[in-house]
Tab-separated table of C-alpha atoms and ligand atoms in Angstrom:
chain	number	residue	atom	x	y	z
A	1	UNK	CA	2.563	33.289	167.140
A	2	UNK	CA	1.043	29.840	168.295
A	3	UNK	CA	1.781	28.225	171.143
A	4	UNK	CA	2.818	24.522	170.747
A	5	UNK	CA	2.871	23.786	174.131
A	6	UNK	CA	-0.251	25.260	175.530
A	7	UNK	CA	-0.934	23.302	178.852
A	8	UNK	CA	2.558	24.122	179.634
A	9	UNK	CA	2.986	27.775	182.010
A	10	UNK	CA	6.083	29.104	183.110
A	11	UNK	CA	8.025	26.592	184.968
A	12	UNK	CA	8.555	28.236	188.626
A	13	UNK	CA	10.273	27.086	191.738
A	14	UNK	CA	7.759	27.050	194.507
A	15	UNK	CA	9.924	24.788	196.840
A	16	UNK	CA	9.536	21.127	198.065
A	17	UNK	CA	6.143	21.398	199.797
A	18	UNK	CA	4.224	22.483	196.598
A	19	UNK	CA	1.924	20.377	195.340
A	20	UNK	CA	2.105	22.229	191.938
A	21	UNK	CA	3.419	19.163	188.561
A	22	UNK	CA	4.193	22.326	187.139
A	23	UNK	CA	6.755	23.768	189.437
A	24	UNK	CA	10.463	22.786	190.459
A	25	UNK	CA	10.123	21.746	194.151
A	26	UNK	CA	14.391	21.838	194.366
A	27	UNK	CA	15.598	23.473	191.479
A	28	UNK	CA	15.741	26.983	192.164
A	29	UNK	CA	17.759	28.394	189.522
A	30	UNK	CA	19.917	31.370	191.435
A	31	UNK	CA	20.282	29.922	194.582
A	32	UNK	CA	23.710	29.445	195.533
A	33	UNK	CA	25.081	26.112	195.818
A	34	UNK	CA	28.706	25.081	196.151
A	35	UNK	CA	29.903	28.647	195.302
A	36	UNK	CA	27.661	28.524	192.251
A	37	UNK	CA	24.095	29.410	191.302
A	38	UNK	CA	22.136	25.807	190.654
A	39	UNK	CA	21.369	27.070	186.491
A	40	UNK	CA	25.575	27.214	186.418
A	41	UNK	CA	26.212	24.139	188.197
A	42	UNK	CA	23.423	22.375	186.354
A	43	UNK	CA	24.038	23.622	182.608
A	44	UNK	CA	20.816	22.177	181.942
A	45	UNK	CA	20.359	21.124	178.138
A	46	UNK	CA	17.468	19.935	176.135
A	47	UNK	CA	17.958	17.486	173.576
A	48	UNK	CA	16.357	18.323	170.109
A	49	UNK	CA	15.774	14.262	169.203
A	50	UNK	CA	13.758	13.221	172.018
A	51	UNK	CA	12.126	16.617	172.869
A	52	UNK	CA	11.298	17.485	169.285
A	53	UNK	CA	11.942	14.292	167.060
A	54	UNK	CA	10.744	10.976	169.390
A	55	UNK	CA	7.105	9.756	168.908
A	56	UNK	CA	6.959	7.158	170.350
A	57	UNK	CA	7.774	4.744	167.507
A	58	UNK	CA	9.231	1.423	169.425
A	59	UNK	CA	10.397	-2.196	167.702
A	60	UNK	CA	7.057	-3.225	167.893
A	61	UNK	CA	4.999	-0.371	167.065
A	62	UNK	CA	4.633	2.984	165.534
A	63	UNK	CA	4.337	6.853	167.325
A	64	UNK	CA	1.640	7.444	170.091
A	65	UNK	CA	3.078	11.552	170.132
A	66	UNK	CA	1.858	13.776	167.753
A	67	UNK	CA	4.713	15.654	166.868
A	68	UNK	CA	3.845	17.488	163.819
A	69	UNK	CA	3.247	20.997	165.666
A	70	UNK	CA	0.728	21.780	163.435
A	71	UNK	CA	2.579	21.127	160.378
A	72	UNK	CA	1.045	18.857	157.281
A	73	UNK	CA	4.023	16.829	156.509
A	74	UNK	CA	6.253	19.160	154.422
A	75	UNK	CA	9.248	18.280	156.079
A	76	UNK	CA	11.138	21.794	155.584
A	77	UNK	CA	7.937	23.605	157.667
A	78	UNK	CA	8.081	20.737	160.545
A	79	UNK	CA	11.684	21.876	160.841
A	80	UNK	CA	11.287	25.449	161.354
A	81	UNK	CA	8.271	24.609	163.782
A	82	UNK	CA	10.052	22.325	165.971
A	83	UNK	CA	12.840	25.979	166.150
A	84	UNK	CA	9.529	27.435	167.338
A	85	UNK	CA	8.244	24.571	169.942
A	86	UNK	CA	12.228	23.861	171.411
A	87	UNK	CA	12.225	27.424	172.257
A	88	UNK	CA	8.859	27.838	173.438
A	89	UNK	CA	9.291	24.417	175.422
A	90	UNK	CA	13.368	25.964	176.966
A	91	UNK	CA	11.673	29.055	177.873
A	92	UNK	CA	8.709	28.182	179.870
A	93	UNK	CA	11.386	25.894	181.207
A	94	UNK	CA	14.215	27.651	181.865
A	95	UNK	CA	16.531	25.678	180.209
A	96	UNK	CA	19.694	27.819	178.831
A	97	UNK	CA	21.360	25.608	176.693
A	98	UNK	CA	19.997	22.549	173.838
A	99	UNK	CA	22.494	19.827	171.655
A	100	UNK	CA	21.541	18.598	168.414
A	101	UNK	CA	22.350	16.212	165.484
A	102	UNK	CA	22.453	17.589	162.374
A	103	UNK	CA	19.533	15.271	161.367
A	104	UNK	CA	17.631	16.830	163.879
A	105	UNK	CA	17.411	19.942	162.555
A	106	UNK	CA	17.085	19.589	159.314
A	107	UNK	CA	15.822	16.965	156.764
A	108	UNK	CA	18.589	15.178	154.468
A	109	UNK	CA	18.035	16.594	151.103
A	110	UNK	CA	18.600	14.086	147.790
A	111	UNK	CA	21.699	14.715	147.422
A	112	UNK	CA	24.286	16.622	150.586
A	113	UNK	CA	24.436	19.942	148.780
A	114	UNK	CA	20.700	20.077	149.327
A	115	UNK	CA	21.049	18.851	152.894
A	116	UNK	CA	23.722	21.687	153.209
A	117	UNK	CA	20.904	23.891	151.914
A	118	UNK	CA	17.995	22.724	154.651
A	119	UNK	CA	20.902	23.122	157.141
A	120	UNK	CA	21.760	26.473	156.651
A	121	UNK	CA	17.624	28.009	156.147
A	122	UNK	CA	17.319	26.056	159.623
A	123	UNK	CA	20.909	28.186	160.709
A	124	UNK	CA	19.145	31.025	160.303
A	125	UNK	CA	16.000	30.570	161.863
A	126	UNK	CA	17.629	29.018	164.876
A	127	UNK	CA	20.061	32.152	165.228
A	128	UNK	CA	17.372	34.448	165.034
A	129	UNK	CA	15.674	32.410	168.510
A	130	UNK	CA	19.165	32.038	169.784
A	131	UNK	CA	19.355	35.748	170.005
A	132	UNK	CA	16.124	37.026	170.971
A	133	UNK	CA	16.250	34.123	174.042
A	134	UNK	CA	19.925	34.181	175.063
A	135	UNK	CA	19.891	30.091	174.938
A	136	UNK	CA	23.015	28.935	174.064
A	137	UNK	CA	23.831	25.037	172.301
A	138	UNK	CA	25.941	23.228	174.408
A	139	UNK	CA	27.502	20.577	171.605
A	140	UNK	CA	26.518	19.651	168.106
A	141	UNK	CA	26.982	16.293	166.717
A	142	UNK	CA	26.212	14.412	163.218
A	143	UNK	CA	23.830	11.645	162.913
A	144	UNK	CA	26.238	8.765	160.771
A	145	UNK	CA	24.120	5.937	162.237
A	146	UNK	CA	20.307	6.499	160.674
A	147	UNK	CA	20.887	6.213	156.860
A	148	UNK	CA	21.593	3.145	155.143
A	149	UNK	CA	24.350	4.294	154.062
A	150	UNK	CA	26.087	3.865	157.313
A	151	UNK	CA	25.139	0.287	157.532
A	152	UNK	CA	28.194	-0.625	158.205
A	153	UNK	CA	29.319	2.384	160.089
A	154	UNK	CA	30.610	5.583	158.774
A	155	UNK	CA	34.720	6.332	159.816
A	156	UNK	CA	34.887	2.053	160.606
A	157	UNK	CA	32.953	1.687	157.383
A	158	UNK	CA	34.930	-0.737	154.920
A	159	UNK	CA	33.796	1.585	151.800
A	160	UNK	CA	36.036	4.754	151.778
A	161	UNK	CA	33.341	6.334	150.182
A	162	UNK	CA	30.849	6.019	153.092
A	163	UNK	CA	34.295	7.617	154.746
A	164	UNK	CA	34.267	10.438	152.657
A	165	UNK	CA	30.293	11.216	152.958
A	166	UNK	CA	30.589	10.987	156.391
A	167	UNK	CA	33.445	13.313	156.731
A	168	UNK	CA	31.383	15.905	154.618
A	169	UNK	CA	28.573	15.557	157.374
A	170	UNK	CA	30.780	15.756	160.233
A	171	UNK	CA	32.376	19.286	158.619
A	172	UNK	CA	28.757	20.752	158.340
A	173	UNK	CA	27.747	19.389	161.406
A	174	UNK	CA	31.139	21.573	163.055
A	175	UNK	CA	30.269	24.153	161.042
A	176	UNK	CA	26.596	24.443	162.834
A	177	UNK	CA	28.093	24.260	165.892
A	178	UNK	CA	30.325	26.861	165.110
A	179	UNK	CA	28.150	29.285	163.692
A	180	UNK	CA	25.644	28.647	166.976
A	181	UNK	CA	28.852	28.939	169.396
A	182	UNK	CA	29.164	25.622	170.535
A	183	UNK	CA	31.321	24.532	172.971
A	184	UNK	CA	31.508	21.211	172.724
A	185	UNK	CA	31.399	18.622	169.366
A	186	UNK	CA	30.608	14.869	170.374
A	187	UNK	CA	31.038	11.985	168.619
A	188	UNK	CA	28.748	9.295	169.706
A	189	UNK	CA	29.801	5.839	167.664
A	190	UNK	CA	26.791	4.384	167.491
A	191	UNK	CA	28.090	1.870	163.991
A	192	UNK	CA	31.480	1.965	165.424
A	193	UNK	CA	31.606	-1.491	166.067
A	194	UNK	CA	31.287	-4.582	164.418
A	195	UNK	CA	29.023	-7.134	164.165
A	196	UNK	CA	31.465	-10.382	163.775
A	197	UNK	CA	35.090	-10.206	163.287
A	198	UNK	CA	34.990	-12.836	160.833
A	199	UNK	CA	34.204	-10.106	158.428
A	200	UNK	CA	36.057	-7.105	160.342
A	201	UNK	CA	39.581	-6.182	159.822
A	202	UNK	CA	39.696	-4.324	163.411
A	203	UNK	CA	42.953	-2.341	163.197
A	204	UNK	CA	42.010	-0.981	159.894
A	205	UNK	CA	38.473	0.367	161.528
A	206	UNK	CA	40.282	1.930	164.394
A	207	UNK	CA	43.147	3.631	162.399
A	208	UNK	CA	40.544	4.864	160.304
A	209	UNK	CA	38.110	6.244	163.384
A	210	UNK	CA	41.339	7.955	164.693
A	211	UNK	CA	42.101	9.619	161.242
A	212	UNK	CA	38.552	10.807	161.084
A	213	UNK	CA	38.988	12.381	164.970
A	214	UNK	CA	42.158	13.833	163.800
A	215	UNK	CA	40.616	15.248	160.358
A	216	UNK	CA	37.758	16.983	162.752
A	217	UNK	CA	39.723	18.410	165.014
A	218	UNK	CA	42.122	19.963	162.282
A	219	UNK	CA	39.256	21.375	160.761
A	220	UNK	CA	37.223	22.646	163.401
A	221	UNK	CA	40.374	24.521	164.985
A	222	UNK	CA	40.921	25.937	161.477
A	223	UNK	CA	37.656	27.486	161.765
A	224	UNK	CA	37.748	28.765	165.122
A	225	UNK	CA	36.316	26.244	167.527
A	226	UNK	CA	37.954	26.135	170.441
A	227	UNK	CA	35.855	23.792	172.667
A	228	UNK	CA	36.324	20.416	173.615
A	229	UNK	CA	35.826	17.444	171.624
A	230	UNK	CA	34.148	14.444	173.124
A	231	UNK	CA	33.276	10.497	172.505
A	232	UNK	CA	30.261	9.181	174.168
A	233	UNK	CA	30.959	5.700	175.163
A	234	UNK	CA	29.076	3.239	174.660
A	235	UNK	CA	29.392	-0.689	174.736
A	236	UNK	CA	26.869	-1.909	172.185
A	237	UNK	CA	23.200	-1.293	170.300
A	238	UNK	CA	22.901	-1.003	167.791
A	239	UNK	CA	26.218	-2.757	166.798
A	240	UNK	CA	27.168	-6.319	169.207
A	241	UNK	CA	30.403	-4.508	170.065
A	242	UNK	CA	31.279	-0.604	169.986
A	243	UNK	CA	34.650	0.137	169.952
A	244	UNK	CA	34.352	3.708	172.175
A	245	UNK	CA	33.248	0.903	175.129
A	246	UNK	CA	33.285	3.174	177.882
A	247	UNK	CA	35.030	5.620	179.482
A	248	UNK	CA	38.545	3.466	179.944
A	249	UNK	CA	38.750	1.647	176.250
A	250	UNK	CA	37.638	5.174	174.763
A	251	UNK	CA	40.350	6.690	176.903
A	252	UNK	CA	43.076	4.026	175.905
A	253	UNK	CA	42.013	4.756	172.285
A	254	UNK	CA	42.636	8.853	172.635
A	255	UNK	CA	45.777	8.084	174.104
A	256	UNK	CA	47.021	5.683	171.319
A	257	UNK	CA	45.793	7.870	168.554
A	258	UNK	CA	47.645	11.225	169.827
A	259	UNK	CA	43.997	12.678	170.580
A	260	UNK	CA	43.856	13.275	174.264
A	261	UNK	CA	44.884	17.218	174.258
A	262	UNK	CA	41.678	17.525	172.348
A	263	UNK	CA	39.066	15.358	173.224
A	264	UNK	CA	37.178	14.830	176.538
A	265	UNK	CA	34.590	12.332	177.386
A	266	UNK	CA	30.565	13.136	177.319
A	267	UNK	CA	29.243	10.204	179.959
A	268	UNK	CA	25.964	8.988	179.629
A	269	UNK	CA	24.139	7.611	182.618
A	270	UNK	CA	21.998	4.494	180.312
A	271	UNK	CA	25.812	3.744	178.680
A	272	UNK	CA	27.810	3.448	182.027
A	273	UNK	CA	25.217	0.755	183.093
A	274	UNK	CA	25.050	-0.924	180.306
A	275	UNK	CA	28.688	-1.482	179.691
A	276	UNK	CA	28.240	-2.816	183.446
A	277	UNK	CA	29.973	0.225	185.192
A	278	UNK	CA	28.064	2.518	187.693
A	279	UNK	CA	27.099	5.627	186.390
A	280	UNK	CA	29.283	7.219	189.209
A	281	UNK	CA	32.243	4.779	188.199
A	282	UNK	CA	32.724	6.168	184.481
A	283	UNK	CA	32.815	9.465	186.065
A	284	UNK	CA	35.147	8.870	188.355
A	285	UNK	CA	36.655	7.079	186.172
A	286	UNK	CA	36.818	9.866	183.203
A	287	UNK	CA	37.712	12.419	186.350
A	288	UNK	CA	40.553	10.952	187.269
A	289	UNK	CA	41.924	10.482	184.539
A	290	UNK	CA	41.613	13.798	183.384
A	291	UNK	CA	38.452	13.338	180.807
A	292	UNK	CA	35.883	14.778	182.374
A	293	UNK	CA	33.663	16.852	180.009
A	294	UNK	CA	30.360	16.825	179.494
A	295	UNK	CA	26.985	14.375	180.626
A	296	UNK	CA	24.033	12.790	179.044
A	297	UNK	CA	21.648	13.016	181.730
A	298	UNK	CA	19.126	9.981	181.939
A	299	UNK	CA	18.764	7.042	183.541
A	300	UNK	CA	18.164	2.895	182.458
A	301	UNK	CA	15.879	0.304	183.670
A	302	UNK	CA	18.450	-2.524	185.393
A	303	UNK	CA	15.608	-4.974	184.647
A	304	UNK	CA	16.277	-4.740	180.898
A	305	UNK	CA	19.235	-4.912	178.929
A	306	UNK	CA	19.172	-1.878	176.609
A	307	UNK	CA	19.366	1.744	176.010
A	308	UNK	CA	15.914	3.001	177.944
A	309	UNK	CA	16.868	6.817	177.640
A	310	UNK	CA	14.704	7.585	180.861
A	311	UNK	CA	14.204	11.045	182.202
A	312	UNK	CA	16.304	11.032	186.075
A	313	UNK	CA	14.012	9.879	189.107
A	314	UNK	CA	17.101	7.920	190.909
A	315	UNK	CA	18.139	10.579	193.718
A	316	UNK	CA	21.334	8.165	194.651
A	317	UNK	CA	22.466	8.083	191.459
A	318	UNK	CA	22.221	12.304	190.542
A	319	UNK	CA	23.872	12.612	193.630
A	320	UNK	CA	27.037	10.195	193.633
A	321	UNK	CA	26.938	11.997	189.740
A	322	UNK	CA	26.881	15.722	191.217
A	323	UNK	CA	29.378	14.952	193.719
A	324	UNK	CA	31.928	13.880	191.092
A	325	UNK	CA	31.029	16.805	188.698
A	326	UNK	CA	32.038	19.172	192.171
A	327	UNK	CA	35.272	17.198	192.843
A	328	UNK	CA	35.687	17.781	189.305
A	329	UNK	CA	35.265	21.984	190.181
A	330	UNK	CA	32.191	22.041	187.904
A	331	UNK	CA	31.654	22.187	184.028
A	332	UNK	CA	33.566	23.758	182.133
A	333	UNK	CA	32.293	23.534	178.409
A	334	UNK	CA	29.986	20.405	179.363
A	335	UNK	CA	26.968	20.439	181.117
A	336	UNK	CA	23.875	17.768	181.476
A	337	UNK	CA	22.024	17.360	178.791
A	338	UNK	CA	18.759	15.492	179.293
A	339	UNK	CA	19.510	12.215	176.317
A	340	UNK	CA	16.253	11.574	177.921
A	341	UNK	CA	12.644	10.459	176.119
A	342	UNK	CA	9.534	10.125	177.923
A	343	UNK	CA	7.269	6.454	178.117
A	344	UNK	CA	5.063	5.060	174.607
A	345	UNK	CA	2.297	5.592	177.252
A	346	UNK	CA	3.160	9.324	178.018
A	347	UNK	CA	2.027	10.661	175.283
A	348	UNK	CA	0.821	14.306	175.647
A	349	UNK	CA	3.247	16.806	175.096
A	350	UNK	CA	2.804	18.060	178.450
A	351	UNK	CA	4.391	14.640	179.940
A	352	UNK	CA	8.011	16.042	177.886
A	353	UNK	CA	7.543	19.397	180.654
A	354	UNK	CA	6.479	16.938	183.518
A	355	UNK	CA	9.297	14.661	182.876
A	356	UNK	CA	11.893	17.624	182.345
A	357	UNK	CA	10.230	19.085	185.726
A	358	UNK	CA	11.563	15.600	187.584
A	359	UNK	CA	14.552	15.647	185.320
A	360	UNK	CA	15.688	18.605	186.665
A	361	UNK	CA	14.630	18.585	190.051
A	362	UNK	CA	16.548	15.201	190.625
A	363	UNK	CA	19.556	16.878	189.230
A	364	UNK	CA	18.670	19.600	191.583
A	365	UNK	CA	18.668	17.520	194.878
A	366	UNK	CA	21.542	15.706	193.776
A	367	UNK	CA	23.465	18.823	193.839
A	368	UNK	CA	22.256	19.820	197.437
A	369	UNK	CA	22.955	16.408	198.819
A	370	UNK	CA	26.571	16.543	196.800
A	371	UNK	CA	27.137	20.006	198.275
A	372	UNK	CA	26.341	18.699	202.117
A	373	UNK	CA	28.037	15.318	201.353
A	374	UNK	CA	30.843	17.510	200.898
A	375	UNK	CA	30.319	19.884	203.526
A	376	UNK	CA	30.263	17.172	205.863
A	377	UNK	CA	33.544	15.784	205.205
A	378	UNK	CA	33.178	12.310	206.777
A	379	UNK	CA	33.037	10.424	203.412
A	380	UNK	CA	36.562	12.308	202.356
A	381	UNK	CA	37.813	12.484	205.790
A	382	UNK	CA	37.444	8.945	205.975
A	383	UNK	CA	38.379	7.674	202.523
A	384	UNK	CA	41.832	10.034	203.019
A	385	UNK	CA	42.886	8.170	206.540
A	386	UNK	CA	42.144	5.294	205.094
A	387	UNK	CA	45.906	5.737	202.522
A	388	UNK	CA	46.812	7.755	205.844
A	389	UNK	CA	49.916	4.736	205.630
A	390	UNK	CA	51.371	6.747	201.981
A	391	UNK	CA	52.086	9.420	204.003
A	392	UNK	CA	55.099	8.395	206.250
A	393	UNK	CA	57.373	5.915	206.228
A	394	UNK	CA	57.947	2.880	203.663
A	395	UNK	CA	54.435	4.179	201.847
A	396	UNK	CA	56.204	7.521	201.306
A	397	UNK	CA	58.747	5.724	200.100
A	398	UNK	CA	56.885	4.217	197.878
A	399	UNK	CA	55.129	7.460	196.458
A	400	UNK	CA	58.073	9.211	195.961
A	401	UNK	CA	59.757	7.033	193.886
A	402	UNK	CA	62.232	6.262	196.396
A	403	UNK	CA	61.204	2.561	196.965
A	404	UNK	CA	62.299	-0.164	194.923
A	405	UNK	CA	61.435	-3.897	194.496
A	406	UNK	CA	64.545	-4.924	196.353
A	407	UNK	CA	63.903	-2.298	199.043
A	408	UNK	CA	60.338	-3.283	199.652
A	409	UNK	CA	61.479	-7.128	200.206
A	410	UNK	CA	63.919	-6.158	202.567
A	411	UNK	CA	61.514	-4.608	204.635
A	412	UNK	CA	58.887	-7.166	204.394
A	413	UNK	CA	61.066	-9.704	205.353
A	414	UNK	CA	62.169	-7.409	208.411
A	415	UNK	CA	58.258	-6.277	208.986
A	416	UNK	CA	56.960	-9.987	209.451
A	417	UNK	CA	53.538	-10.438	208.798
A	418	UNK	CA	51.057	-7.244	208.597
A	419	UNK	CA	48.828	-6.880	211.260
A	420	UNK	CA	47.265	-2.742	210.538
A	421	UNK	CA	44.604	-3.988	208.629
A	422	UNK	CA	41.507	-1.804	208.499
A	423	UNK	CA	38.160	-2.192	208.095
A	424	UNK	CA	36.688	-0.947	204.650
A	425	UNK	CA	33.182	0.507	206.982
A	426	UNK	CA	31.132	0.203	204.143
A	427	UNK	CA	27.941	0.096	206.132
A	428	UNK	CA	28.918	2.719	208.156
A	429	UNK	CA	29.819	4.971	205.130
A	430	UNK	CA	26.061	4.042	203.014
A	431	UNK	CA	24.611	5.256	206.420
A	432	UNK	CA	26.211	8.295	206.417
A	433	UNK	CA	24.813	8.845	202.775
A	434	UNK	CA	21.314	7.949	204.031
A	435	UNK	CA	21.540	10.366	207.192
A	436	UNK	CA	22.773	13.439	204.429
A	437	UNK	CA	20.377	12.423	201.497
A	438	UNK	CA	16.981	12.420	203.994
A	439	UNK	CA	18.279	15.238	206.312
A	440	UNK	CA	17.548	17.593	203.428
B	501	XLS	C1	22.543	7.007	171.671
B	501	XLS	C2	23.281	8.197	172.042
B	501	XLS	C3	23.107	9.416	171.155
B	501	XLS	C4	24.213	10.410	171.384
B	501	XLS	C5	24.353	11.449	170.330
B	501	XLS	O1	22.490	6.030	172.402
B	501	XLS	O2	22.979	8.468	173.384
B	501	XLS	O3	21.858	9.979	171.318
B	501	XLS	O4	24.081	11.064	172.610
B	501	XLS	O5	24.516	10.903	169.073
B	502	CA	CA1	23.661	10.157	174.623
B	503	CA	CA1	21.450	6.694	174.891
């Protein structure tokens, strides 16, 4: 069989002073960290758009990657090579897990029985690698953004029967991710949203988002699915406005709707900054909250205001990330899958392995520093004496329920001014972060 990936070896950890582009320097998948080897902590997961689908094509100008693996344009045979190439390219890798949309896979036929029939000859030839690899999918999705059709979105689309051909996708899509064992299904609104009110009738678009959700999740437990559900937020592009914002609107909106024993949250890194959040903030945020599933590892460019989808370099940032995801006591069904494309310039297909390599080894060190961050204990240490004041006294009170409005201005008025102020050490604490994150 022919390799599509040829400059690519094996993918080995040879530790931080190798010299090797094609070898982990930090990611070494069985060494235990945090009570876990790295590959479980990690959950690494490639994503079939970028790695297999992007070329390249920008706004202004069309692919620089040849991604035809040696295919002449019939689209059915490009879709059974890229099976080929995404397993080559996870095995010489060492990547355990991939996501995909449905349009990834497989070509949209004329009509969607013959989509339903490219879907299920791709089924089969992806089972068949599944099997003789042991790599697992992580989630599945549907792509109701792409096609025309959806110009309007799909479950916010005015037309019920853009509704309806939607909701057909979405059940095939499930039904892929069932059949592959799945344990995760995202929905990633990327029409959701509107354009102008003037022509948007908002309640009516959310209802109908929820009653598409709902319809999903009846299904897909019908069938046997029994992982979690997720929305990616995401505050706009394509639409001006997207209605799953991020992590606190989407989480205000499972609430409302009845959804939240069924859906979790899949944060991406290029979304969080975008709506104007830290990437650590949404997952604290989701964490707290109790949404934590599932992450779209990549990173954005704060210089420019959209949706970059760059491969991880930014060591602060996969740290802060990793030490959430251990607060959090791991993944469960989520993991971090790389929503991650390489440069227009980088256009050899050995630049997808280089930037995976970096990918993954930034993921890697964020873990270790995480772990010792942890370890350490002055950041928690700290950040618990600093609401030390909850724990006796009128903040007990308070806590417990005891305290009332009435009692609290009885005491203030007794208390006088307040005079145990303490300082926030913010410097001190970014230090501390420094002295763990080069002490490595
Ligand atoms: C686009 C999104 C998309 C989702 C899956 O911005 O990141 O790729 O992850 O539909
Ligand atoms: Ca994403
Ligand atoms: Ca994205």
């Amino acid at each position: 069989m022919s390799e599509f990936f040829a400059d690519v070896p094996q993918i080995k950890y040879e530790g931080k002073s190798s010299t090797n582009p094609f070898a982990f320097k930090y990611y070494n998948p069985e060494e235990i960290i945090g009570g876990k080897s790295m590959r479980e902590q990690l959950k690494f997961a490639m994503s079939w758009w970028h790695t297999l689908g992007a070329d390249g094509t920008d706004m202004f100008g069309s692919g620089t990657v040849d991604k035809s693996f040696g295919t002449d344009g019939d689209l059915m045979k490009l879709a059974k090579a890229k099976v080929a190439a995404g397993f080559e390219f996870m095995q010489k890798l060492g990547i355990d897990y991939f996501c995909f949309h449905d349009a990834d896979l497989a070509p949209g036929g004329r009509t969607l029985a013959e989509t339903y029939e490219n879907e299920e000859i791709i089924k089969e030839t992806i089972l068949v690698e599944m099997k003789k690899t042991g790599i697992k999918n992580l989630w599945g999705t549907s792509n109701c953004f792409t096609h025309p059709r959806y110009m309007h979105g799909a479950g916010t689309a005015p037309n019920a029967d853009v509704f309806a051909y939607a909701a057909g996708q979405i059940k095939k899509a499930i039904d892929l991710t069932v059949a592959f064992g799945g344990t995760g299904y995202v929905f990633w609104g990327g029409r959701e949203g509107y354009e102008t009110l003037l022509n948007t009738d908002m309640e009516m678009e959310l209802d109908n988002m929820a009653r598409l959700h709902r319809m999903a999740v009846e299904y897909a437990r019908v069938i046997g699915f029994r992982g979690d559900f997720y929305i990616e937020p995401k505050p706009k592009e394509p639409t001006k406005h997207q209605y799953d914002f991020d992590a606190a609107s989407t989480i205000a909106y499972l609430c409302k709707y009845h959804l939240d024993s069924d859906f979790r949250l899949n944060i991406e890194a290029n979304h969080a900054t975008l709506a104007g959040h830290t990437f650590q903030h949404e997952l604290r945020y989701a964490r707290t909250n109790g949404f934590f599933g599932s992450i779209d590892a990549n990173q954005g460019d704060m210089l420019l205001g959209w949706d970059t989808d760059q491969f991880p370099s930014n060591v602060y940032e996969t740290a802060m990330c990793m030490y959430e995801v251990l607060k959090e006591g791991g993944f469960t069904n989520g993991g971090l899958n790389f929503d991650a494309k390489t440069r227009r310039g980088s256009f050899e297909l050995k630049d997808i392995a280089y930037a995976y390599i970096v990918g993954m080894d930034t993921f890697a060190l964020g873990l270790r520093i995480a772990d010792r961050l942890i370890q350490d204990g002055r950041i928690d240490q700290f950040v618990q004496h600093r609401y030390a004041s909850y724990q006796r006294g009128i903040g007990a009170e308070i806590v417990s329920g005891q305290a009332t409005l009435k009692t609290l201005a009885e005491y203030a008025l007794q208390m006088g001014e307040v005079h145990t102020n303490q300082s926030g050490r913010q410097e001190e604490l970014e230090g501390i972060i420094n002295n763990i994150m080069f002490s490595l």
